[in-house]
Amino acid sequence: MNRTRRIAASLAAVVALGGLAACGGSDSGEDGDDITLRVNLFGKFGYTEAYKKFEEAHPGVKIVETAEGDLGKYNTKLTQQIAAGGDAGDVVAIEEGQTVAFLAATDKFVNLQEKGGNDLKDRWLPWVWDKATTGDGKTTIGYGTDVGGLAMCYRRDLFEKAGLPTDREEVGKLWPTWDDFIATGKKFQSGIGDDKVGFIDSSTNTYNSILMQQGDHTYFDREENLVFDTNPAVKTAWDYAVEITEADLSAQLKAFSDEWNAGFKNGSFATVACPAWMTGYIKDQSGEENAGKWDIATVPGGGGNWGGSWLAVPQTSKHQEMALELIEYLSDEEGQMLAFEAEGRLPSLPALYDQPELKDATNAYFNEAPIGQLFVAGAEQLEPVFLGTKNVPVRDAVENALRSVENGEVPPAQGWDDASAAAEKAAR
């Protein structure tokens, strides 16, 4: 089905659903009872065009989006609102690291299996549905939006200045492994001749990318036992991050801070681990003056996953039926393709992976990088990583300890001990 036909078919389906909802009462927006749907997100999901189409198909419905730029602040506030039964919005986004935590509070969300979700479950990658579903299989709290297939974004102009190749295939050949990546970083720092420019943005981002490649769990095993000290994947990722720090390859910029955001525009670093959704973020932060300077290569270590999101409807929503229609639309082929075109978010629907609009897609801002080939090729091979109920506070605690090492505040051995103690405390 071509793009135009898919849009028409999808909108027809939405209109039909809207008509059914109108028969149910005041939650339709089509019988004189105008309603406002409040969507609570983090970052940019690229839904502007999708909202317009949904509103056109549902006269009387207005969508108002609130987006928090700081994921940590978003997670903290949403967790507090959900726990207290507060007003979190009609639709909320749940980030990958929070799904397990919210599955412990299923009574706070609409069970999508009771709203036709089981008829839709096969359209997602299997683990995407499972990750928002309780262990007994009876409750599902979210519909998947995107997945975070991983690549490495790099600055062509800085690579050229440092005497390194700039062609994306040649760049990818520089670093099949993380050892090779570090070796390339040393060549970059030697060639660039400017200690204000780092090879990478931060050790913590690289640490997390390596950690998510190492196995099927990180800080917790599947019985929710903290395994920070015993999971070799954690120590492997930590040691690589320390090696990067000791080689002075990092610009030492905390992810999603104002300084990190400015670093994209100012050329403060040459590489950043880059899931598909990051391409839109880099473009926004770098600005048009840096168009064509960024490019995308394969990531060391082969593949990986960073991020991914789900949309849920809290029980406190006063417009649950319309909110359910909205998340179904935003997570279907139409909604996910619009988000991909707007912000580069990689769909979680395998049916789209062979579509030319996705498979053959390029990104002009990234020097016409073949983002379809780079991100879609590994999407179907992505494996879920178990993160645990307390993953977010433990991750934050470990990152803080690693950042202290990166900033030279404590030696690596003490940093590891600090991270272990902080993880233990955060997991209680």
Short mmCIF file of C-alpha atoms in Angstrom, two decimals:
data_model
loop_
_atom_site.label_atom_id
_atom_site.label_comp_id
_atom_site.label_asym_id
_atom_site.label_seq_id
_atom_site.Cartn_x
_atom_site.Cartn_y
_atom_site.Cartn_z
CA MET A 1 0.00 0.00 0.00
CA ASN A 2 1.48 3.34 -0.98
CA ARG A 3 1.81 6.26 1.38
CA THR A 4 -1.30 8.15 0.23
CA ARG A 5 -3.47 5.06 0.40
CA ARG A 6 -2.19 4.22 3.87
CA ILE A 7 -3.02 7.69 5.13
CA ALA A 8 -6.50 7.51 3.65
CA ALA A 9 -7.12 4.03 5.05
CA SER A 10 -5.86 4.98 8.46
CA LEU A 11 -7.93 8.13 8.62
CA ALA A 12 -10.98 6.18 7.51
CA ALA A 13 -10.39 3.79 10.37
CA VAL A 14 -10.04 6.67 12.79
CA VAL A 15 -13.24 8.29 11.55
CA ALA A 16 -15.03 4.98 11.94
CA LEU A 17 -13.77 4.59 15.47
CA GLY A 18 -14.76 8.17 16.22
CA GLY A 19 -18.26 7.44 15.02
CA LEU A 20 -18.51 4.41 17.27
CA ALA A 21 -17.33 6.47 20.21
CA ALA A 22 -19.95 9.13 19.43
CA CYS A 23 -22.63 6.55 20.03
CA GLY A 24 -21.23 6.01 23.49
CA GLY A 25 -21.86 9.52 24.85
CA SER A 26 -20.01 12.71 25.62
CA ASP A 27 -16.46 11.36 25.12
CA SER A 28 -16.62 11.78 21.35
CA GLY A 29 -16.27 15.51 20.75
CA GLU A 30 -18.73 15.15 17.89
CA ASP A 31 -22.03 15.68 19.69
CA GLY A 32 -21.48 19.19 20.95
CA ASP A 33 -19.31 18.22 23.89
CA ASP A 34 -15.92 19.58 22.82
CA ILE A 35 -13.07 17.96 24.69
CA THR A 36 -9.39 18.60 25.16
CA LEU A 37 -7.01 15.65 25.26
CA ARG A 38 -3.86 16.38 27.26
CA VAL A 39 -0.79 14.44 26.12
CA ASN A 40 2.13 14.30 28.54
CA LEU A 41 5.48 13.43 26.91
CA PHE A 42 9.23 13.77 27.31
CA GLY A 43 11.39 15.15 24.51
CA LYS A 44 10.04 15.31 20.97
CA PHE A 45 7.88 12.54 19.59
CA GLY A 46 7.11 14.28 16.28
CA TYR A 47 3.33 14.14 16.61
CA THR A 48 2.38 17.60 15.29
CA GLU A 49 1.11 16.33 11.92
CA ALA A 50 -0.52 13.27 13.50
CA TYR A 51 -2.41 15.50 15.93
CA LYS A 52 -3.74 17.59 13.04
CA LYS A 53 -5.00 14.53 11.22
CA PHE A 54 -6.63 13.10 14.35
CA GLU A 55 -8.33 16.40 15.13
CA GLU A 56 -9.60 16.66 11.53
CA ALA A 57 -11.13 13.20 11.89
CA HIS A 58 -12.65 14.09 15.27
CA PRO A 59 -14.39 17.48 15.14
CA GLY A 60 -14.56 19.02 18.59
CA VAL A 61 -11.42 17.30 19.83
CA LYS A 62 -8.36 19.41 20.63
CA ILE A 63 -5.02 17.91 21.58
CA VAL A 64 -2.68 19.80 23.89
CA GLU A 65 0.82 18.39 24.35
CA THR A 66 3.15 19.02 27.27
CA ALA A 67 6.74 17.87 26.74
CA GLU A 68 9.45 17.83 29.41
CA GLY A 69 12.97 18.03 28.02
CA ASP A 70 14.64 16.42 31.04
CA LEU A 71 13.79 12.71 31.16
CA GLY A 72 14.77 12.40 34.81
CA LYS A 73 12.43 15.22 35.85
CA TYR A 74 9.68 13.74 33.68
CA ASN A 75 10.02 10.28 35.20
CA THR A 76 10.07 11.63 38.75
CA LYS A 77 7.01 13.81 38.27
CA LEU A 78 5.04 11.15 36.41
CA THR A 79 5.84 8.53 39.04
CA GLN A 80 4.63 10.86 41.80
CA GLN A 81 1.46 11.75 39.91
CA ILE A 82 0.59 8.14 39.14
CA ALA A 83 1.34 6.96 42.69
CA ALA A 84 -0.82 9.71 44.19
CA GLY A 85 -3.67 9.24 41.72
CA GLY A 86 -3.04 12.77 40.48
CA ASP A 87 -3.86 14.32 37.16
CA ALA A 88 -1.05 13.20 34.84
CA GLY A 89 -2.95 13.83 31.60
CA ASP A 90 -5.17 11.77 29.30
CA VAL A 91 -2.19 10.16 27.56
CA VAL A 92 1.27 9.68 29.06
CA ALA A 93 4.50 8.41 27.58
CA ILE A 94 6.39 5.68 29.42
CA GLU A 95 10.11 5.42 28.72
CA GLU A 96 11.73 1.99 28.39
CA GLY A 97 13.37 2.15 31.82
CA GLN A 98 10.08 2.83 33.58
CA THR A 99 7.87 0.10 32.13
CA VAL A 100 8.68 -2.43 34.85
CA ALA A 101 8.03 0.12 37.59
CA PHE A 102 4.63 1.08 36.21
CA LEU A 103 3.69 -2.57 35.70
CA ALA A 104 3.73 -2.73 39.49
CA ALA A 105 0.88 -0.21 39.50
CA THR A 106 -1.44 -1.61 36.85
CA ASP A 107 -4.52 -0.40 38.72
CA LYS A 108 -3.45 3.15 37.83
CA PHE A 109 -3.73 2.55 34.07
CA VAL A 110 -6.38 1.38 31.65
CA ASN A 111 -5.83 -2.30 30.84
CA LEU A 112 -5.52 -2.23 27.07
CA GLN A 113 -6.41 -5.92 26.83
CA GLU A 114 -9.91 -4.98 27.97
CA LYS A 115 -10.12 -2.37 25.21
CA GLY A 116 -9.30 -4.49 22.17
CA GLY A 117 -5.54 -4.55 22.62
CA ASN A 118 -5.26 -8.31 22.11
CA ASP A 119 -6.53 -7.83 18.57
CA LEU A 120 -3.62 -5.47 17.89
CA LYS A 121 -0.74 -7.14 19.73
CA ASP A 122 0.71 -8.96 16.71
CA ARG A 123 1.48 -5.75 14.87
CA TRP A 124 4.42 -4.90 17.16
CA LEU A 125 7.76 -6.62 17.59
CA PRO A 126 6.81 -9.36 20.09
CA TRP A 127 8.97 -8.06 22.92
CA VAL A 128 7.48 -4.57 22.58
CA TRP A 129 4.03 -5.88 23.56
CA ASP A 130 5.49 -8.16 26.25
CA LYS A 131 7.47 -5.35 27.85
CA ALA A 132 4.30 -3.42 28.70
CA THR A 133 2.46 -6.57 29.86
CA THR A 134 2.43 -8.13 33.33
CA GLY A 135 4.17 -11.45 33.93
CA ASP A 136 0.86 -13.31 34.13
CA GLY A 137 -0.06 -11.93 30.71
CA LYS A 138 -3.36 -10.47 31.89
CA THR A 139 -2.68 -6.73 31.83
CA THR A 140 -1.08 -4.45 29.25
CA ILE A 141 -0.58 -0.79 30.09
CA GLY A 142 0.96 0.71 26.94
CA TYR A 143 1.08 0.61 23.15
CA GLY A 144 4.61 0.73 21.72
CA THR A 145 5.75 3.71 19.68
CA ASP A 146 9.42 3.56 18.69
CA VAL A 147 12.48 1.42 19.41
CA GLY A 148 16.04 2.65 19.91
CA GLY A 149 18.22 0.82 17.40
CA LEU A 150 21.73 2.15 17.87
CA ALA A 151 24.31 3.75 15.55
CA MET A 152 27.12 6.29 16.02
CA CYS A 153 26.66 9.91 14.90
CA TYR A 154 29.84 11.83 14.10
CA ARG A 155 30.99 15.23 12.86
CA ARG A 156 32.50 15.01 9.39
CA ASP A 157 34.16 18.42 9.63
CA LEU A 158 35.92 17.56 12.89
CA PHE A 159 37.03 14.17 11.58
CA GLU A 160 38.51 15.87 8.51
CA LYS A 161 40.30 18.41 10.68
CA ALA A 162 41.75 15.56 12.76
CA GLY A 163 42.99 13.74 9.66
CA LEU A 164 40.50 10.86 9.91
CA PRO A 165 38.29 9.45 7.13
CA THR A 166 34.90 11.15 6.72
CA ASP A 167 33.07 8.62 4.53
CA ARG A 168 30.57 6.77 6.73
CA GLU A 169 31.60 3.31 5.54
CA GLU A 170 35.26 4.07 6.11
CA VAL A 171 34.43 5.52 9.52
CA GLY A 172 32.51 2.39 10.47
CA LYS A 173 35.57 0.30 9.56
CA LEU A 174 37.63 2.30 12.07
CA TRP A 175 35.77 0.84 15.06
CA PRO A 176 34.35 -2.68 14.79
CA THR A 177 35.07 -3.02 18.52
CA TRP A 178 35.12 -0.62 21.48
CA ASP A 179 38.88 -1.14 21.72
CA ASP A 180 39.12 0.11 18.15
CA PHE A 181 36.81 3.01 19.02
CA ILE A 182 39.12 4.11 21.83
CA ALA A 183 42.16 3.76 19.56
CA THR A 184 40.41 5.96 16.99
CA GLY A 185 39.62 8.47 19.71
CA LYS A 186 43.29 8.75 20.61
CA LYS A 187 44.14 9.45 16.96
CA PHE A 188 41.39 12.05 16.87
CA GLN A 189 42.63 13.89 19.96
CA SER A 190 46.15 13.87 18.60
CA GLY A 191 45.02 15.14 15.21
CA ILE A 192 42.48 17.76 16.23
CA GLY A 193 45.02 19.67 18.34
CA ASP A 194 42.33 21.34 20.44
CA ASP A 195 41.73 20.23 24.02
CA LYS A 196 38.33 21.98 23.99
CA VAL A 197 37.03 19.38 21.54
CA GLY A 198 36.39 15.87 22.83
CA PHE A 199 36.14 12.70 20.78
CA ILE A 200 32.96 11.78 22.65
CA ASP A 201 30.32 13.82 24.49
CA SER A 202 30.50 11.95 27.81
CA SER A 203 31.73 8.71 29.29
CA THR A 204 28.31 7.92 30.76
CA ASN A 205 26.57 7.85 27.39
CA THR A 206 29.21 5.51 26.01
CA TYR A 207 29.03 3.40 29.19
CA ASN A 208 25.28 2.92 28.77
CA SER A 209 25.63 2.03 25.10
CA ILE A 210 28.19 -0.67 25.91
CA LEU A 211 26.17 -1.96 28.86
CA MET A 212 23.04 -2.41 26.74
CA GLN A 213 25.04 -4.54 24.27
CA GLN A 214 26.38 -6.98 26.84
CA GLY A 215 23.47 -9.27 27.64
CA ASP A 216 19.81 -9.59 28.56
CA HIS A 217 19.95 -7.71 31.89
CA THR A 218 21.93 -4.94 33.56
CA TYR A 219 21.63 -4.03 37.26
CA PHE A 220 18.93 -6.56 38.18
CA ASP A 221 18.38 -10.20 37.31
CA ARG A 222 14.89 -11.37 36.40
CA GLU A 223 14.14 -12.13 40.04
CA GLU A 224 14.79 -8.42 40.75
CA ASN A 225 18.01 -9.11 42.66
CA LEU A 226 20.59 -6.33 42.42
CA VAL A 227 23.58 -7.72 40.50
CA PHE A 228 25.72 -4.60 40.08
CA ASP A 229 28.80 -6.28 41.55
CA THR A 230 28.32 -9.70 39.98
CA ASN A 231 27.07 -9.02 36.45
CA PRO A 232 30.24 -8.94 34.30
CA ALA A 233 28.43 -6.74 31.77
CA VAL A 234 28.40 -3.86 34.26
CA LYS A 235 32.13 -4.13 35.01
CA THR A 236 32.99 -4.44 31.31
CA ALA A 237 31.08 -1.26 30.45
CA TRP A 238 32.53 0.55 33.50
CA ASP A 239 36.10 -0.37 32.56
CA TYR A 240 35.66 0.89 29.00
CA ALA A 241 34.22 4.18 30.34
CA VAL A 242 37.17 4.59 32.69
CA GLU A 243 39.61 3.86 29.85
CA ILE A 244 37.93 6.58 27.78
CA THR A 245 38.22 9.01 30.69
CA GLU A 246 41.87 8.20 31.32
CA ALA A 247 42.65 8.74 27.63
CA ASP A 248 41.06 12.24 27.81
CA LEU A 249 38.59 11.47 25.04
CA SER A 250 35.51 12.96 26.70
CA ALA A 251 34.08 16.48 26.57
CA GLN A 252 32.60 15.72 30.03
CA LEU A 253 29.13 17.02 29.21
CA LYS A 254 26.17 15.57 31.09
CA ALA A 255 23.55 14.28 28.69
CA PHE A 256 20.53 16.54 28.19
CA SER A 257 22.12 19.39 30.17
CA ASP A 258 22.25 22.91 28.72
CA GLU A 259 26.00 22.50 28.22
CA TRP A 260 25.49 19.24 26.32
CA ASN A 261 22.85 20.85 24.13
CA ALA A 262 25.17 23.77 23.36
CA GLY A 263 27.96 21.33 22.56
CA PHE A 264 26.08 20.05 19.50
CA LYS A 265 26.03 23.54 18.00
CA ASN A 266 29.53 24.55 19.11
CA GLY A 267 31.30 21.43 17.95
CA SER A 268 32.44 20.47 21.45
CA PHE A 269 32.54 16.76 20.60
CA ALA A 270 32.92 14.64 17.48
CA THR A 271 30.84 11.54 18.24
CA VAL A 272 27.74 10.60 20.20
CA ALA A 273 26.02 7.24 20.56
CA CYS A 274 22.98 7.68 18.41
CA PRO A 275 19.70 5.77 18.57
CA ALA A 276 17.27 6.64 15.79
CA TRP A 277 15.32 9.10 17.94
CA MET A 278 18.52 11.05 18.61
CA THR A 279 18.77 12.23 14.99
CA GLY A 280 15.90 14.66 15.49
CA TYR A 281 17.41 15.87 18.75
CA ILE A 282 20.82 16.47 17.17
CA LYS A 283 19.27 18.43 14.31
CA ASP A 284 17.30 20.61 16.71
CA GLN A 285 20.29 21.35 18.93
CA SER A 286 22.91 21.75 16.19
CA GLY A 287 20.85 24.12 14.07
CA GLU A 288 20.74 24.72 10.34
CA GLU A 289 24.26 26.18 10.35
CA ASN A 290 25.58 22.65 10.99
CA ALA A 291 23.48 20.87 8.34
CA GLY A 292 25.63 18.39 6.46
CA LYS A 293 28.40 18.40 9.06
CA TRP A 294 26.91 15.43 10.92
CA ASP A 295 26.83 11.89 9.54
CA ILE A 296 25.96 8.41 10.84
CA ALA A 297 28.08 5.24 10.95
CA THR A 298 27.67 1.81 12.51
CA VAL A 299 28.19 1.55 16.25
CA PRO A 300 31.15 -0.37 17.74
CA GLY A 301 30.26 -3.78 19.11
CA GLY A 302 27.48 -4.39 16.61
CA GLY A 303 23.98 -3.08 17.20
CA GLY A 304 22.35 -2.36 20.51
CA ASN A 305 19.28 -0.64 21.83
CA TRP A 306 18.85 2.67 23.62
CA GLY A 307 15.36 3.77 24.45
CA GLY A 308 11.91 3.18 23.11
CA SER A 309 8.58 4.32 24.44
CA TRP A 310 4.99 3.34 25.11
CA LEU A 311 1.79 5.39 25.33
CA ALA A 312 -0.65 4.72 28.18
CA VAL A 313 -3.95 6.06 29.46
CA PRO A 314 -4.11 6.72 33.23
CA GLN A 315 -7.27 5.72 35.06
CA THR A 316 -7.64 9.38 36.09
CA SER A 317 -8.30 10.46 32.49
CA LYS A 318 -11.76 11.92 32.06
CA HIS A 319 -11.75 11.05 28.36
CA GLN A 320 -10.52 7.49 28.34
CA GLU A 321 -12.30 6.30 25.21
CA MET A 322 -10.99 9.15 23.07
CA ALA A 323 -7.54 8.85 24.64
CA LEU A 324 -7.53 5.14 23.73
CA GLU A 325 -8.37 6.02 20.14
CA LEU A 326 -5.53 8.51 20.09
CA ILE A 327 -2.86 6.09 21.36
CA GLU A 328 -4.07 3.45 18.94
CA TYR A 329 -3.68 5.93 16.10
CA LEU A 330 -0.30 7.28 17.20
CA SER A 331 1.08 3.74 17.55
CA ASP A 332 -0.28 2.41 14.25
CA GLU A 333 1.49 2.56 10.88
CA GLU A 334 0.27 6.06 10.08
CA GLY A 335 1.21 7.55 13.43
CA GLN A 336 4.62 5.87 13.62
CA MET A 337 5.59 6.89 10.08
CA LEU A 338 4.65 10.50 10.77
CA ALA A 339 6.83 10.43 13.90
CA PHE A 340 9.69 8.87 11.91
CA GLU A 341 9.46 11.54 9.22
CA ALA A 342 9.32 14.35 11.80
CA GLU A 343 11.89 13.25 14.40
CA GLY A 344 13.50 10.06 13.08
CA ARG A 345 11.86 7.77 15.63
CA LEU A 346 12.29 4.17 14.44
CA PRO A 347 8.91 2.38 14.28
CA SER A 348 8.30 -0.74 16.35
CA LEU A 349 6.01 -2.24 13.68
CA PRO A 350 7.74 -4.92 11.54
CA ALA A 351 5.16 -4.42 8.79
CA LEU A 352 6.82 -1.08 8.04
CA TYR A 353 10.37 -2.39 7.73
CA ASP A 354 9.98 -3.40 4.09
CA GLN A 355 8.16 -0.22 3.12
CA PRO A 356 10.29 1.93 0.76
CA GLU A 357 9.34 5.07 2.72
CA LEU A 358 11.21 3.63 5.68
CA LYS A 359 13.72 1.16 4.19
CA ASP A 360 15.06 3.61 1.61
CA ALA A 361 14.83 6.72 3.76
CA THR A 362 17.77 9.12 3.91
CA ASN A 363 18.37 12.12 6.13
CA ALA A 364 19.49 15.28 4.36
CA TYR A 365 20.70 16.91 7.58
CA PHE A 366 23.10 14.00 8.14
CA ASN A 367 24.72 14.29 4.72
CA GLU A 368 22.00 12.11 3.16
CA ALA A 369 22.82 9.21 5.48
CA PRO A 370 20.77 6.09 4.61
CA ILE A 371 18.95 5.98 7.93
CA GLY A 372 16.64 3.24 6.66
CA GLN A 373 19.59 0.91 6.06
CA LEU A 374 21.44 1.96 9.21
CA PHE A 375 18.59 1.62 11.67
CA VAL A 376 16.02 -0.71 10.11
CA ALA A 377 18.51 -3.46 9.24
CA GLY A 378 19.00 -4.36 12.88
CA ALA A 379 15.57 -3.50 14.20
CA GLU A 380 14.11 -6.98 13.86
CA GLN A 381 17.15 -8.44 15.62
CA LEU A 382 16.85 -6.18 18.65
CA GLU A 383 16.67 -8.16 21.85
CA PRO A 384 14.97 -6.80 24.97
CA VAL A 385 17.11 -6.07 28.00
CA PHE A 386 15.52 -6.63 31.42
CA LEU A 387 15.88 -3.46 33.49
CA GLY A 388 14.12 -4.05 36.81
CA THR A 389 11.68 -2.01 38.87
CA LYS A 390 14.39 0.17 40.44
CA ASN A 391 16.48 0.50 37.29
CA VAL A 392 16.08 4.26 36.93
CA PRO A 393 17.27 5.28 40.43
CA VAL A 394 20.12 2.75 40.28
CA ARG A 395 21.15 3.91 36.82
CA ASP A 396 21.14 7.53 37.99
CA ALA A 397 23.22 6.64 41.05
CA VAL A 398 25.81 4.73 39.00
CA GLU A 399 26.02 7.50 36.40
CA ASN A 400 26.64 10.06 39.14
CA ALA A 401 29.52 7.96 40.49
CA LEU A 402 30.97 7.49 37.01
CA ARG A 403 30.66 11.21 36.36
CA SER A 404 32.72 11.89 39.47
CA VAL A 405 35.48 9.75 37.98
CA GLU A 406 35.10 11.47 34.62
CA ASN A 407 35.42 14.90 36.24
CA GLY A 408 38.53 13.86 38.17
CA GLU A 409 36.85 14.17 41.57
CA VAL A 410 37.62 10.60 42.66
CA PRO A 411 39.97 7.86 41.36
CA PRO A 412 38.37 5.00 39.36
CA ALA A 413 38.64 2.41 42.16
CA GLN A 414 36.90 4.67 44.63
CA GLY A 415 34.33 5.55 41.97
CA TRP A 416 33.50 1.86 41.54
CA ASP A 417 33.08 1.40 45.28
CA ASP A 418 30.95 4.56 45.43
CA ALA A 419 28.81 3.31 42.56
CA SER A 420 28.31 -0.05 44.27
CA ALA A 421 27.23 1.59 47.53
CA ALA A 422 24.97 4.06 45.75
CA ALA A 423 23.36 1.30 43.70
CA GLU A 424 22.71 -0.70 46.88
CA LYS A 425 21.04 2.33 48.48
CA ALA A 426 19.00 3.23 45.40
CA ALA A 427 17.73 -0.34 45.07
CA ARG A 428 16.13 -0.41 48.55
#
